[in-house]
Amino acid sequence: MFWKFDLHTTSHIDQLLDREDVTLRELMEEDDVLQECKAQNRRLLLFLSQDHCMTELVNLITTEPPADLEEKSRFKFPNIACELLTSDVSLINDKLGGDESLLETLYHFLEQDPPLNPLLASFFSKTIGNLIARKTEQVISFLRKKDGFIDLVLKHIDASAMMDLLLRLISCVEPAPLRQEVLNWLSEEKLIQRLTELIHTGKDEERQSNASQTLCDIIRLSRDQANQMQENVEADPLLAVLESQESVAGLLKTMFEGERSEASIVNGTQVLLTLLETRRSGLEGLMDLYSQGYERSYTVNSSILHAIEPHLKDFQQLLLNPPKKSAILTTVGLLEEPLGNARLHVARLVAALLQTSAPSVCQELCKLTTMDQLLDLFFKYSWNNFLHFQVELCVASILNHSVPEERDSVEETTLHNTLVAHLFQKCRLVQRILDAWEENDQIQAEGGARRGNMGHLTRMANMVVQNLEKGPVQSQIKLPEDCRGHWESFVDETLRETNRRNTVELVSTIQSPSASPTHKYKLFFLLNHTSIPFYTFCNFLTLILCVSQVSTHNLHSSSEDDDMESPFPNDLSLQQACCKERIRQFDDAEEEEDIWEEKEINYATQVKSRTR
């Protein structure tokens, strides 16, 4: 009987607090001190909120521990102090946020010479961030009185904790009027311009990267918050600056001014890509890329495109003459001239620009023959999956273009028709597909490895076929006379057989008992809960499987990506297999398992399951 025993236990914390000479360090040695604090142990909170205890806690998170301590224990007390200060207890928040001397001690941490200790910087940022959310008015008022606050934060931007602090100021201030005041203050402090200046060839790469990431996060946060706010709320001044033509032009000037470095180009391009985002990230964004009829989350500001357009020639030059990189040894041999991150980001930028369907941008890309150069790289770097995907997106954007019903739609249609003609005539897309396919067949016939871009090439070929039969640019696609017969036989025989084989492989994977549960869950969840056409689902499914890499036997390289290619042939084998599996899941004929039945526990099986 439980009531025969007194299960009430007195906390050792309370026993320590009974002593008049107990110290803060003794309490922090206790394993349950944080738990007791969050449980609102009144005696403990009164002790911690004393002036000398609060001062010691703040000093612990802002002062470098003695170097002669063991490494594993050097930051033990600073870590516990940070957890206590950010435990979200009103008594501690009120004491810390209302005592200016404690805030001054915290602020003094920023006045140190760089670099900051990264752990202490994270403790400092977490503590200030908690106060910004809980004691907003007091902390914002304190920080605004400090003329050099933004200077000091940017001085230490190489520490990612400072980036987090800036984002807290932008996203965690409530109510809305106070948040607007903070945004105006940061705008007056030229935060965006100063972050942009840090993306420069002469700056430290860590500072460049964090400055770039901060700008990207500000763009996304500002857009998300603008969508949630009412229409009569004042515009976000930081986002207005970021999307202005002057600001984008300043960023591009920073990227290409003086000696060009890969870090500056990559970090600057990441900001441009974020400005050009029109869809939400994640699975919904991937679905949008391969489907029709989905509304864009954001509309790209025309000022952004106007600023980028004059610099398209600079990006084109990067494709032709990238920053020098040393040869690297890969799993398929020595790569004398790696593609490099700079050229990959140029490909990403071109794909994003084509998705905007801006007429002047399309015209300039045609003039510069950028797509021709990207296709050259697609076939040259036959094992670079990241590049292959971006080039495929470029082709998909051109072929799946739809014209908006606007006054300038006639001009846009004409310019886009020029881009379609450019893809098939100047870039010789059909001939390149045929030649690459023949070369790959010859390599395999001689015992060589299948090329790594064949999966993406199959999808591109299927896109061409689909658009020749029916598509928004059907009438603009003109196959060259010298390869029309070759293309038709390729489609009727080689491509059809490839699609049939890929369908069989995918069905086998679905029905395989060794297939990953995560794999099957994604397949059937999408089939049960989406109303998209089956063709669209197949395209989306291909992306999901490639990204998640849940099938170990057919995702070792993009040479085998087309094991799950789309579009699939007209037979219903895949649909039938999926439907059969879905019905099997709900078979009422199976006996229900008795959950109370005693069973022998097989630990070996459980261990094996966990390992998988």
XYZ file of C-alpha atoms in Angstrom:
612
model
C 0.000 0.000 0.000
C 1.516 3.311 -1.118
C -0.050 5.239 1.753
C 1.975 3.215 4.245
C 5.119 4.966 3.092
C 6.099 8.630 3.332
C 7.363 9.323 -0.183
C 7.845 13.048 0.440
C 11.526 13.967 0.172
C 13.086 17.265 1.082
C 15.202 18.807 -1.678
C 18.894 18.996 -0.915
C 18.679 22.581 -2.202
C 16.406 23.428 0.732
C 18.816 21.776 3.123
C 21.653 23.920 1.780
C 19.523 27.052 2.037
C 19.002 26.309 5.728
C 22.663 27.174 6.206
C 23.460 30.845 6.682
C 26.889 30.554 5.009
C 25.758 28.745 1.851
C 27.381 30.088 -1.336
C 26.128 30.404 -4.876
C 28.766 27.972 -6.104
C 27.588 25.313 -3.644
C 24.051 25.608 -4.943
C 25.231 25.498 -8.563
C 27.033 22.233 -7.826
C 23.665 20.607 -7.229
C 22.289 18.700 -10.209
C 18.715 19.821 -9.580
C 19.365 23.537 -9.113
C 17.977 24.448 -12.532
C 14.966 22.180 -12.068
C 14.206 23.768 -8.706
C 14.571 27.226 -10.209
C 12.088 26.491 -12.989
C 9.782 24.869 -10.410
C 9.594 28.272 -8.709
C 11.313 27.218 -5.477
C 10.663 30.462 -3.611
C 13.598 30.230 -1.230
C 16.008 29.490 -4.056
C 14.695 32.361 -6.206
C 14.995 34.839 -3.334
C 18.575 33.722 -2.816
C 19.483 33.950 -6.526
C 17.897 37.389 -6.926
C 20.132 38.939 -4.295
C 22.456 41.638 -5.667
C 25.689 39.746 -5.038
C 24.325 36.535 -6.581
C 23.014 38.265 -9.696
C 26.316 40.086 -10.134
C 28.225 36.821 -9.829
C 25.938 35.085 -12.355
C 26.395 37.898 -14.889
C 30.168 37.922 -14.347
C 30.293 34.179 -14.946
C 28.772 34.483 -18.435
C 30.878 37.505 -19.462
C 34.330 36.719 -18.017
C 36.854 34.267 -19.455
C 37.316 31.354 -17.003
C 40.827 30.718 -15.648
C 42.969 28.903 -18.196
C 44.471 26.545 -15.600
C 41.151 24.757 -15.048
C 40.402 21.434 -16.735
C 38.791 21.954 -20.110
C 35.686 19.931 -19.217
C 35.024 22.070 -16.126
C 36.103 25.513 -17.379
C 32.661 26.429 -18.669
C 30.567 24.375 -16.264
C 29.571 27.306 -14.055
C 29.167 29.810 -16.924
C 26.799 27.368 -18.604
C 24.742 26.842 -15.430
C 24.703 30.605 -14.829
C 23.329 31.199 -18.327
C 20.615 28.580 -17.816
C 19.597 30.176 -14.514
C 19.498 33.685 -15.986
C 17.399 32.523 -18.967
C 15.119 30.135 -17.045
C 12.227 32.531 -17.770
C 11.445 33.170 -14.102
C 9.782 36.545 -13.496
C 11.772 37.324 -10.363
C 15.103 36.867 -12.165
C 13.906 38.651 -15.313
C 12.679 41.621 -13.289
C 15.936 41.858 -11.377
C 18.168 41.570 -14.436
C 16.110 43.813 -16.712
C 15.465 46.460 -14.070
C 18.981 46.843 -12.689
C 21.017 49.100 -14.977
C 24.288 48.138 -13.297
C 23.706 44.506 -14.297
C 22.863 45.581 -17.841
C 26.075 47.636 -17.923
C 28.073 44.570 -16.876
C 26.442 42.597 -19.659
C 27.056 45.357 -22.197
C 30.725 45.608 -21.204
C 31.182 42.159 -22.754
C 30.760 43.720 -26.220
C 33.503 46.267 -25.538
C 36.218 43.595 -25.578
C 38.622 43.284 -28.474
C 37.745 40.571 -31.006
C 37.613 37.679 -31.237
C 35.091 36.906 -28.525
C 35.070 33.530 -26.847
C 32.348 31.755 -28.878
C 30.817 30.016 -25.838
C 30.657 33.187 -23.784
C 29.270 35.024 -26.811
C 26.472 32.474 -27.029
C 25.722 32.846 -23.298
C 25.661 36.629 -23.649
C 23.435 36.531 -26.740
C 20.997 34.080 -25.163
C 20.707 36.204 -22.006
C 20.186 39.489 -23.871
C 17.793 37.765 -26.268
C 15.684 36.486 -23.381
C 15.513 40.003 -21.936
C 14.520 41.445 -25.315
C 11.550 39.056 -25.348
C 10.612 39.396 -21.645
C 11.690 42.894 -20.564
C 11.399 44.527 -23.943
C 10.890 48.186 -23.135
C 13.625 48.366 -20.472
C 16.259 46.607 -22.584
C 15.457 48.426 -25.837
C 15.578 51.749 -24.016
C 18.970 50.816 -22.523
C 20.438 49.721 -25.877
C 19.188 52.768 -27.771
C 21.046 55.018 -25.344
C 24.308 53.311 -26.374
C 25.563 55.164 -29.433
C 28.042 52.459 -30.386
C 25.846 49.401 -29.892
C 25.461 48.504 -33.579
C 29.159 49.255 -34.140
C 30.146 46.764 -31.454
C 27.772 44.058 -32.691
C 29.110 44.350 -36.254
C 32.651 44.440 -34.905
C 32.035 40.945 -33.518
C 29.852 39.650 -36.383
C 32.386 36.855 -36.948
C 30.712 35.264 -33.892
C 27.409 33.734 -34.988
C 25.907 34.679 -31.605
C 25.967 38.343 -32.686
C 23.968 37.440 -35.769
C 21.401 35.785 -33.506
C 21.241 38.923 -31.361
C 20.430 41.125 -34.370
C 17.684 38.761 -35.467
C 16.213 38.818 -31.955
C 15.936 42.588 -32.183
C 14.075 42.279 -35.469
C 11.727 39.399 -34.678
C 11.110 39.282 -30.914
C 10.003 42.817 -30.075
C 6.346 43.309 -29.157
C 3.953 45.149 -29.358
C 3.883 46.226 -32.996
C 4.437 49.985 -32.406
C 7.576 49.273 -30.365
C 8.769 46.843 -33.007
C 8.334 49.538 -35.650
C 10.393 51.923 -33.515
C 13.194 49.352 -33.300
C 13.119 48.778 -37.077
C 13.278 52.514 -37.704
C 16.182 52.796 -35.275
C 18.110 49.996 -37.000
C 17.379 51.591 -40.374
C 18.674 54.959 -39.143
C 21.813 53.173 -37.962
C 22.326 52.015 -41.592
C 22.337 48.368 -40.519
C 21.633 46.983 -44.002
C 24.263 49.137 -45.714
C 26.902 48.249 -43.135
C 26.183 44.529 -43.361
C 26.431 44.782 -47.150
C 29.828 46.469 -46.898
C 31.128 43.492 -44.909
C 30.623 41.264 -47.978
C 33.860 42.452 -49.501
C 36.944 40.732 -50.845
C 39.160 42.374 -48.243
C 37.117 41.167 -45.256
C 37.499 38.015 -43.189
C 35.543 35.124 -44.739
C 33.752 34.296 -41.488
C 32.559 37.885 -41.217
C 31.452 37.810 -44.849
C 29.495 34.605 -44.352
C 27.734 35.780 -41.189
C 26.928 39.180 -42.701
C 25.428 37.448 -45.745
C 23.417 35.017 -43.622
C 22.121 37.876 -41.474
C 20.863 39.735 -44.544
C 19.190 36.579 -45.850
C 17.466 35.970 -42.522
C 16.323 39.589 -42.292
C 14.712 39.290 -45.739
C 12.820 36.118 -44.825
C 11.804 37.319 -41.366
C 10.614 40.668 -42.696
C 8.574 39.100 -45.484
C 6.982 36.541 -43.177
C 6.075 39.188 -40.620
C 4.726 41.483 -43.358
C 2.400 38.671 -44.470
C 1.116 38.245 -40.918
C 0.568 41.933 -40.249
C -2.522 43.921 -41.174
C -2.439 46.042 -44.307
C -2.491 49.358 -42.445
C 0.751 48.602 -40.604
C 3.725 50.737 -41.597
C 6.126 49.157 -44.092
C 9.279 47.475 -42.844
C 12.120 49.988 -43.440
C 14.826 47.294 -43.441
C 13.072 45.284 -46.150
C 12.439 48.458 -48.146
C 16.170 49.211 -48.111
C 17.110 45.635 -48.998
C 14.764 45.548 -52.003
C 15.739 48.990 -53.296
C 17.673 49.248 -56.543
C 20.334 51.345 -54.838
C 20.961 48.721 -52.160
C 21.150 45.803 -54.620
C 23.466 47.798 -56.867
C 25.675 48.505 -53.851
C 25.819 44.803 -53.047
C 26.825 43.941 -56.615
C 29.470 46.654 -56.581
C 30.874 45.154 -53.392
C 30.960 41.685 -54.984
C 32.750 42.665 -58.198
C 34.878 45.588 -57.013
C 38.645 44.997 -57.131
C 40.048 41.484 -57.027
C 37.245 38.948 -57.165
C 37.178 36.268 -54.472
C 34.968 33.205 -54.422
C 33.781 33.917 -50.861
C 32.584 37.416 -51.729
C 30.808 36.231 -54.880
C 29.122 33.281 -53.166
C 27.988 35.243 -50.106
C 26.686 38.122 -52.202
C 24.859 35.783 -54.570
C 23.151 34.087 -51.619
C 21.619 37.441 -50.686
C 20.464 37.969 -54.287
C 18.918 34.496 -54.353
C 17.003 35.250 -51.166
C 15.722 38.498 -52.671
C 14.548 36.524 -55.718
C 12.720 33.870 -53.676
C 9.080 33.657 -54.697
C 8.096 30.492 -52.872
C 8.332 29.078 -49.420
C 11.266 26.778 -48.757
C 10.966 23.059 -48.028
C 8.727 20.460 -49.647
C 6.069 22.960 -50.731
C 8.685 24.954 -52.590
C 9.930 21.848 -54.407
C 6.389 20.944 -55.372
C 5.845 24.416 -56.792
C 8.852 24.075 -59.090
C 7.413 21.013 -60.809
C 3.737 21.879 -60.897
C 1.455 24.375 -62.524
C -1.180 26.574 -60.941
C 0.449 27.276 -57.578
C 0.417 30.861 -56.386
C 3.742 32.472 -55.555
C 4.217 33.547 -51.963
C 6.076 36.712 -52.943
C 6.429 38.839 -56.060
C 9.948 39.860 -56.992
C 10.380 43.613 -56.801
C 11.273 44.999 -60.241
C 13.956 47.216 -58.694
C 15.904 44.077 -57.786
C 15.881 42.898 -61.412
C 16.811 46.360 -62.709
C 19.866 46.378 -60.438
C 20.984 42.846 -61.382
C 20.558 43.192 -65.155
C 23.634 45.400 -65.842
C 25.794 42.887 -63.959
C 24.674 39.794 -65.856
C 27.775 40.152 -67.999
C 29.894 39.938 -64.823
C 28.207 36.690 -63.845
C 28.662 35.394 -67.393
C 32.358 36.183 -67.117
C 32.522 34.091 -63.959
C 31.259 31.089 -65.917
C 34.046 31.594 -68.451
C 36.809 32.650 -66.069
C 36.064 31.574 -62.475
C 38.363 32.087 -59.467
C 41.291 29.685 -59.711
C 40.991 26.430 -57.780
C 43.451 23.620 -57.249
C 42.884 20.166 -58.683
C 41.013 17.775 -56.390
C 40.857 13.999 -56.201
C 37.309 12.665 -56.491
C 35.788 9.192 -56.400
C 35.795 9.171 -60.214
C 39.360 10.424 -60.656
C 41.410 13.612 -60.570
C 39.494 16.780 -61.409
C 42.024 19.226 -62.846
C 39.634 22.198 -62.976
C 36.839 21.925 -60.381
C 33.563 23.652 -61.131
C 33.808 25.712 -57.950
C 31.198 27.244 -55.689
C 31.197 30.550 -57.586
C 30.044 29.000 -60.879
C 27.496 26.836 -59.068
C 25.979 29.947 -57.489
C 25.884 31.680 -60.871
C 23.866 28.709 -62.161
C 21.512 29.048 -59.186
C 21.118 32.761 -59.884
C 20.330 32.211 -63.571
C 17.713 29.585 -62.630
C 16.116 32.031 -60.191
C 16.144 34.861 -62.747
C 14.515 32.689 -65.414
C 11.726 31.798 -62.983
C 10.854 35.505 -62.706
C 10.134 35.569 -66.484
C 11.355 39.178 -66.663
C 11.488 40.141 -70.390
C 14.613 42.312 -70.216
C 16.472 39.676 -68.213
C 15.535 36.961 -70.737
C 16.713 39.200 -73.563
C 20.057 39.870 -71.881
C 20.609 36.179 -71.117
C 19.993 35.383 -74.773
C 22.403 38.100 -75.830
C 25.105 36.746 -73.514
C 24.398 33.103 -74.517
C 24.375 32.195 -70.833
C 22.256 29.059 -71.296
C 24.690 27.810 -73.911
C 27.535 28.166 -71.434
C 25.578 26.447 -68.667
C 24.825 23.499 -70.951
C 28.533 23.285 -71.776
C 29.252 22.965 -68.060
C 26.393 20.479 -67.635
C 28.066 18.067 -70.027
C 31.639 18.859 -68.989
C 31.026 18.206 -65.282
C 29.034 15.020 -65.714
C 29.250 14.082 -62.008
C 28.207 17.365 -60.387
C 24.597 16.751 -59.286
C 24.189 20.245 -57.858
C 24.961 21.840 -61.225
C 22.787 19.341 -63.113
C 19.750 20.216 -61.012
C 20.167 23.971 -61.585
C 20.534 23.568 -65.360
C 17.476 21.325 -65.379
C 15.538 24.038 -63.535
C 16.651 26.560 -66.163
C 15.312 24.367 -68.971
C 12.077 23.731 -67.042
C 11.570 27.476 -66.478
C 11.917 28.181 -70.193
C 9.647 25.350 -71.323
C 6.971 25.720 -68.630
C 6.643 29.481 -68.944
C 3.141 30.928 -68.726
C 2.311 34.489 -69.780
C 0.428 36.731 -67.312
C -2.608 38.655 -68.523
C -1.084 42.118 -68.463
C -0.684 44.979 -70.901
C 2.932 44.090 -71.681
C 2.168 40.366 -72.123
C 2.622 40.643 -75.902
C 6.144 41.983 -75.436
C 6.893 39.347 -72.796
C 5.586 36.575 -75.043
C 7.744 37.751 -77.938
C 10.880 37.918 -75.804
C 10.184 34.552 -74.235
C 9.644 32.990 -77.655
C 13.101 34.302 -78.488
C 14.470 32.498 -75.417
C 12.771 29.236 -76.441
C 14.183 29.546 -79.953
C 17.589 30.320 -78.445
C 17.440 27.113 -76.371
C 16.686 24.884 -79.368
C 18.685 26.660 -82.082
C 21.698 28.406 -80.580
C 22.066 26.030 -77.605
C 21.171 22.984 -79.747
C 19.437 21.271 -76.833
C 18.031 18.354 -78.865
C 21.337 17.627 -80.614
C 23.206 17.773 -77.314
C 20.801 15.268 -75.726
C 21.181 12.864 -78.629
C 24.972 13.183 -78.779
C 25.372 12.758 -75.003
C 23.145 9.692 -75.039
C 25.157 8.053 -77.819
C 28.443 8.824 -76.078
C 27.153 7.307 -72.839
C 25.976 4.161 -74.661
C 29.388 3.811 -76.220
C 31.150 4.255 -72.877
C 28.964 1.606 -71.261
C 29.432 -0.744 -74.206
C 33.186 -0.517 -73.625
C 32.751 -1.410 -69.959
C 32.869 2.124 -68.575
C 30.684 3.723 -65.900
C 27.413 5.339 -66.783
C 27.675 9.134 -66.813
C 26.475 10.915 -63.734
C 24.131 13.344 -65.494
C 21.998 10.775 -67.321
C 19.147 10.959 -64.829
C 18.772 14.710 -65.287
C 19.248 14.315 -69.038
C 16.353 11.841 -69.140
C 14.072 14.294 -67.367
C 15.093 17.089 -69.743
C 14.346 14.841 -72.729
C 10.931 14.022 -71.281
C 10.254 17.731 -70.776
C 10.973 18.373 -74.443
C 8.675 15.520 -75.483
C 5.863 16.763 -73.272
C 6.133 20.315 -74.590
C 6.259 19.153 -78.202
C 2.973 17.309 -77.652
C 1.272 19.927 -75.485
C 2.689 22.796 -73.527
C 2.750 26.578 -73.229
C 5.607 26.853 -75.761
C 4.553 24.045 -78.100
C 4.289 26.272 -81.168
C 7.695 27.868 -80.558
C 9.684 24.612 -80.467
C 11.226 23.975 -83.867
C 13.307 20.832 -84.212
C 16.242 21.130 -86.635
C 15.600 19.263 -89.896
C 18.903 17.354 -89.718
C 18.004 15.600 -86.441
C 14.209 15.341 -86.537
C 14.167 11.719 -87.666
C 16.882 10.773 -85.195
C 14.959 12.457 -82.364
C 11.681 10.721 -83.219
C 13.309 7.277 -83.250
C 15.098 8.114 -79.989
C 11.794 9.062 -78.343
C 9.867 6.047 -79.693
C 12.514 3.483 -78.794
C 15.324 4.549 -76.441
C 13.472 7.041 -74.244
C 10.326 4.922 -74.055
C 12.351 1.894 -72.958
C 14.244 3.984 -70.398
C 10.974 5.268 -68.918
C 9.507 1.762 -68.834
C 12.572 0.392 -67.057
C 12.559 3.233 -64.567
C 8.900 2.629 -63.748
C 9.551 -1.054 -63.079
C 12.499 -0.150 -60.836
C 10.380 2.287 -58.820
C 7.554 -0.221 -58.391
C 10.074 -2.816 -57.243
C 11.433 -0.380 -54.705
C 7.937 0.362 -53.345
C 7.082 -3.329 -53.031
C 10.456 -4.329 -51.595
C 10.210 -5.510 -47.957
C 13.605 -3.927 -47.300
C 12.489 -0.454 -48.401
C 12.844 2.230 -45.746
C 9.659 2.931 -43.740
C 10.353 6.631 -44.194
C 10.474 6.051 -47.947
C 7.095 4.296 -48.031
C 5.517 6.794 -45.647
C 6.408 9.706 -47.914
C 5.075 7.882 -50.967
C 1.706 6.977 -49.537
C 1.191 10.129 -47.492
C 1.548 12.153 -50.688
C -0.735 9.846 -52.645
C -3.408 9.997 -49.921
C -3.216 13.698 -49.077
C -2.518 15.559 -52.308
C -4.881 16.399 -55.130
C -2.148 17.109 -57.670
C -2.116 15.245 -61.003
C -0.290 11.947 -61.064
C 2.315 13.273 -63.495
C 3.064 16.175 -61.152
C 3.295 13.777 -58.232
C 5.834 11.661 -60.093
C 8.031 14.676 -60.756
C 7.764 15.755 -57.137
C 8.411 12.201 -55.952
C 11.639 12.096 -57.945
C 12.905 15.169 -56.105
C 11.880 13.828 -52.700
C 13.687 10.534 -53.202
C 16.811 12.224 -54.542
C 16.959 14.678 -51.636
C 16.184 12.260 -48.820
C 18.379 9.454 -50.253
C 16.268 6.838 -48.567
C 16.930 4.115 -51.129
C 20.476 2.870 -50.735
C 20.606 0.672 -53.798
C 19.876 3.264 -56.484
C 20.965 6.683 -55.171
C 24.735 6.475 -55.100
C 25.119 9.057 -57.872
C 23.001 11.019 -60.267
C 23.950 8.541 -62.950
C 21.202 6.433 -61.432
C 18.767 9.246 -60.702
C 16.658 8.179 -63.644
C 15.803 4.978 -61.826
C 12.901 7.120 -60.692
C 12.470 9.313 -63.762
C 9.357 11.099 -64.904
C 7.175 11.457 -66.815
C 6.338 7.777 -66.813
C 4.859 5.864 -69.769
C 1.137 5.501 -70.133
C 0.942 2.036 -68.525
C -0.680 1.890 -65.110
C 1.852 -0.365 -63.381
C 2.970 2.282 -60.908
C -0.585 3.422 -60.093
C -1.699 -0.178 -59.646
C 1.238 -0.967 -57.386
C 0.568 2.077 -55.236
C -3.156 1.378 -54.983
C -2.490 -2.267 -54.129
C -0.150 -1.247 -51.343
C -2.640 1.308 -49.999
C -5.436 -1.285 -49.928
C -3.140 -3.779 -48.214
C -2.577 -1.324 -45.386
C -6.265 -1.428 -44.453
C -6.971 -5.141 -45.005
C -9.672 -6.011 -42.477
C -9.107 -9.721 -43.024
C -5.905 -9.647 -41.008
C -6.251 -10.738 -37.423
C -6.010 -8.002 -34.872
C -3.019 -8.328 -32.583
C -3.771 -8.806 -28.891
C -1.800 -6.014 -27.258
C -2.137 -7.699 -23.834
C -0.779 -11.028 -24.986
C 2.511 -11.909 -23.323
C 5.302 -12.283 -25.842
C 8.919 -13.273 -25.659
C 11.137 -10.255 -26.019
C 13.812 -10.646 -28.674
C 16.505 -8.113 -27.817
C 18.662 -8.986 -30.811
C 15.883 -7.968 -33.163
C 15.380 -4.703 -31.351
C 19.035 -3.828 -31.529
C 19.124 -4.603 -35.219
C 16.108 -2.383 -35.797
C 17.704 0.531 -33.986
C 20.890 0.143 -35.992
C 19.011 0.332 -39.269
